[in-house]
Coordinates of C-alpha atoms (C1' of nucleotides) in Angstrom, one line a residue:
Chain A
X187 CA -11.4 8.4 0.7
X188 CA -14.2 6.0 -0.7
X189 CA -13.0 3.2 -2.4
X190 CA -15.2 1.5 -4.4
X191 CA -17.0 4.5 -5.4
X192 CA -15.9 6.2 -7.9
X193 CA -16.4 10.2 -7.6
X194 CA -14.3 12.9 -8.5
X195 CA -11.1 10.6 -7.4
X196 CA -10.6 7.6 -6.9
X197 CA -7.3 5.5 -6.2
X198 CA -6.1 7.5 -9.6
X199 CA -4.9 9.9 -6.9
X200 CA -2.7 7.4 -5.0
X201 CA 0.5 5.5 -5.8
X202 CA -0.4 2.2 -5.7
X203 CA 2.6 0.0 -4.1
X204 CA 1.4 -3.0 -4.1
X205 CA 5.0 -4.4 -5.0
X206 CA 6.0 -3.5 -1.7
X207 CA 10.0 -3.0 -1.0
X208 CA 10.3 -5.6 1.7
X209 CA 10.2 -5.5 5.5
X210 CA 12.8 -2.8 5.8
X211 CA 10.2 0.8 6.7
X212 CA 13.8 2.0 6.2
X213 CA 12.7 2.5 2.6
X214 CA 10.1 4.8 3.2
X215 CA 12.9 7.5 3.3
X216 CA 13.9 7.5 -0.3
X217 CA 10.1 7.8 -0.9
X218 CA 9.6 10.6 1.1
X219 CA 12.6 12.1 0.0
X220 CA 11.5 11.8 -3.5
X221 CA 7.8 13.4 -2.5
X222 CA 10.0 15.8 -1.7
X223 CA 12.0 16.7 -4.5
X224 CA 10.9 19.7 -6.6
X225 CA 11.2 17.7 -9.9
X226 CA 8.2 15.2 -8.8
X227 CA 5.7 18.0 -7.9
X228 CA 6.7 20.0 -10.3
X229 CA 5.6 17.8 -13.6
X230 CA 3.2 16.6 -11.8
X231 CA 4.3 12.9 -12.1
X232 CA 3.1 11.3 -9.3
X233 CA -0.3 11.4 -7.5
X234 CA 0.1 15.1 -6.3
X235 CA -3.0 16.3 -7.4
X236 CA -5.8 18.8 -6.6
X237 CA -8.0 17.4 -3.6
X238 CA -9.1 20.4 -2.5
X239 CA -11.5 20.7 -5.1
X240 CA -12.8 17.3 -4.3
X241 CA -16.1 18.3 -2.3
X242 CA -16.2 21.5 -4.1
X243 CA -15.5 24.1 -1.6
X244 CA -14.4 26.8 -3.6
X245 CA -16.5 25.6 -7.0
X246 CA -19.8 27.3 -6.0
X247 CA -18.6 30.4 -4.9
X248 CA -16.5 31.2 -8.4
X249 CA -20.2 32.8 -9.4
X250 CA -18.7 36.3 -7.3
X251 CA -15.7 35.8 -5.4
X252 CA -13.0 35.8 -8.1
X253 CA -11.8 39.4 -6.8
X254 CA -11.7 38.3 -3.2
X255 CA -12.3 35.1 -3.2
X256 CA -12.0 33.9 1.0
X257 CA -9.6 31.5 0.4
X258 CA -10.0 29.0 3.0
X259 CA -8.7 26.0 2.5
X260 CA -7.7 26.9 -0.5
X261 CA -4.1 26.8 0.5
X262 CA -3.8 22.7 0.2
X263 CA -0.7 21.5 0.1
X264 CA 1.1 18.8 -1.5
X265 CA -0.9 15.6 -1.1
X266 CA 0.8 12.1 -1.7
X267 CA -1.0 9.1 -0.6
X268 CA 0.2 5.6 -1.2
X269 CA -1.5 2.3 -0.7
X270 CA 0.9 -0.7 0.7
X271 CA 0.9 -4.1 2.0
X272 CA 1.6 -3.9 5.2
X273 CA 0.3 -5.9 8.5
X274 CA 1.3 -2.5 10.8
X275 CA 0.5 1.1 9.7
X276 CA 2.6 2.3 12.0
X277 CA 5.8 2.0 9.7
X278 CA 8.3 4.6 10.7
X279 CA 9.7 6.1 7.6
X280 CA 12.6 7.7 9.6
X281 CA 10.4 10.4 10.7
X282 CA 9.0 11.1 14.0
X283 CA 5.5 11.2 14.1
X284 CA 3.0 12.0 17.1
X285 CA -0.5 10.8 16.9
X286 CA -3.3 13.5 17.7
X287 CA -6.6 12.5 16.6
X288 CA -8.7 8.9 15.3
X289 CA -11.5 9.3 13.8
X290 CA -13.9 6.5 12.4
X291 CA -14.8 6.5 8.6
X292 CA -18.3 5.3 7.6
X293 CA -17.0 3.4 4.4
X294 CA -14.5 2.2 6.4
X295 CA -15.1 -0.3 9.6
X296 CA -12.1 0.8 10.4
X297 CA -10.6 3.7 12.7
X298 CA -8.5 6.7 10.6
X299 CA -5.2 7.9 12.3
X300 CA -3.8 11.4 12.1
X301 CA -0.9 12.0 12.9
X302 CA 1.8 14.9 12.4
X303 CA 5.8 15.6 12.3
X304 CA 7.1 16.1 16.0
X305 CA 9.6 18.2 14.7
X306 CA 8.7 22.2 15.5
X307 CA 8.1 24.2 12.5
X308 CA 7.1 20.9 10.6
X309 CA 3.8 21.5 8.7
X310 CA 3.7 17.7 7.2
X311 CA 0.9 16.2 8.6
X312 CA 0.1 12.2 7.9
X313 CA -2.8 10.4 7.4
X314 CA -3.0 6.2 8.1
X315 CA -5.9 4.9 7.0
X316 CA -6.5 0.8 6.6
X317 CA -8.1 -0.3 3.1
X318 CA -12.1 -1.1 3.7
X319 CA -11.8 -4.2 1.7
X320 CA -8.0 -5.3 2.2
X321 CA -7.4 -4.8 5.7
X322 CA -3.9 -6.0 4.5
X323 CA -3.7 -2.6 2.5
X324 CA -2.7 0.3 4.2
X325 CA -3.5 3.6 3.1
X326 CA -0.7 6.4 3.5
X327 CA -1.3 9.7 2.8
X328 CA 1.3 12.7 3.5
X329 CA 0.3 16.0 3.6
X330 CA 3.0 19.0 3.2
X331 CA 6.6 19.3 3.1
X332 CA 9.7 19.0 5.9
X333 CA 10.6 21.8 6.8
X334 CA 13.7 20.3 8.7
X335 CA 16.6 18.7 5.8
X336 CA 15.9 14.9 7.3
X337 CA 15.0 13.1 10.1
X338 CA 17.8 12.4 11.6
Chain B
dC172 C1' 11.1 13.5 34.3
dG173 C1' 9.9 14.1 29.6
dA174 C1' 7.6 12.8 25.6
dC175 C1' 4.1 10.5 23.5
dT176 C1' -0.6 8.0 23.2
dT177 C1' -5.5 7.8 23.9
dT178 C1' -10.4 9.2 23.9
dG179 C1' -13.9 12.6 23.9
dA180 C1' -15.5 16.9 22.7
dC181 C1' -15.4 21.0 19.9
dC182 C1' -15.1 23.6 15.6
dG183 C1' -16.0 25.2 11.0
dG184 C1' -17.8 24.3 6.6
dC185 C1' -21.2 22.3 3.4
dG186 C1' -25.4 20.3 2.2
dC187 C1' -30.1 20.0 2.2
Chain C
dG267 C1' -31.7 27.0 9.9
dC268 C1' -30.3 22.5 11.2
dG269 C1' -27.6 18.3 10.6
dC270 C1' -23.8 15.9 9.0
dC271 C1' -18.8 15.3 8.3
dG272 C1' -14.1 15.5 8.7
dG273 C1' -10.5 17.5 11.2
dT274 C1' -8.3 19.4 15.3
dC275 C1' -7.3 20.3 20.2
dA276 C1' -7.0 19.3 24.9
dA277 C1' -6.5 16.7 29.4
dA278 C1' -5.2 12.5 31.5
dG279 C1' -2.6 8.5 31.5
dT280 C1' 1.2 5.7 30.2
dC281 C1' 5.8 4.4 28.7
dG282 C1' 10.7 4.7 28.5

DNA sequence: CGACTTTGACCGGCGC
DNA sequence: GCGCCGGTCAAAGTCG
């Protein structure tokens, strides 16, 4: 995610919150519920778009793998990243997440978390990143769908 | 006692 | 062919 320099995508991709909904991380579940919802991913309405042809990885080898093309990566799932105002990234949306990996960006001075559902059989996987130039700014992005009905 | 967090190292892919 | 990059896993430690 480099902000500030425009490429392929740029913050077109996210849903930009910056009217956040209050204090109450209780409000995440509506959102994530909503991410959810067939009808959103469906038309394509919000920022669930394409990354995987970001760097290119499948691009290059259209020249003579459209037959069988080794789909790597291919398989991307829905992506829906939001940027909010918030002092803590950790903001529990209902979910429970477990951490397993930080990573440092190089646009970013600051550390990237990754984290995933603890529920078994739960393919969503997030990503917390803080804005390079807003430390303020959080950056949210969710990666698949629940496979469990709700958190609770 | 169980579950989760933390950091470092490892892996695979892409670019040059 | 090598280097870089992002992403993931694993072991130990900590917290409740």
């Amino acid at each position: 995610m480099d902000f500030g320099e425009p490429t392929d995508f740029e913050l077109s991709e996210f849903l930009k919150i910056d009217e956040w909904f209050g204090d109450d991380p209780a409000s995440f579940a509506p959102i994530i519920a909503a991410m959810e919802d067939p009808f959103y991913h469906s038309d394509g309405g919000l920022g669930v778009g394409d990354l995987s042809g970001t760097s290119g990885p499948n691009e290059g080898s259209s020249t003579s793998n459209e037959g069988g093309r080794p789909v790597k990566k291919k398989d991307v799932k829905e992506r829906f990243a939001f940027k909010t105002r918030s002092d803590i990234e950790i903001l529990d949306d209902g979910f429970k997440w477990r951490k397993y990996g930080k990573k440092m960006v190089k646009n970013s001075p600051n550390p990237r978390n990754y984290y995933r559902c603890s529920v078994e059989g739960c393919p969503v996987k997030k990503r917390v990143e803080r804005d390079r130039e807003d430390p303020s700014y959080v950056i949210t992005t969710y990666e698949g769908i629940h496979n469990h009905q709700g958190p609770y």
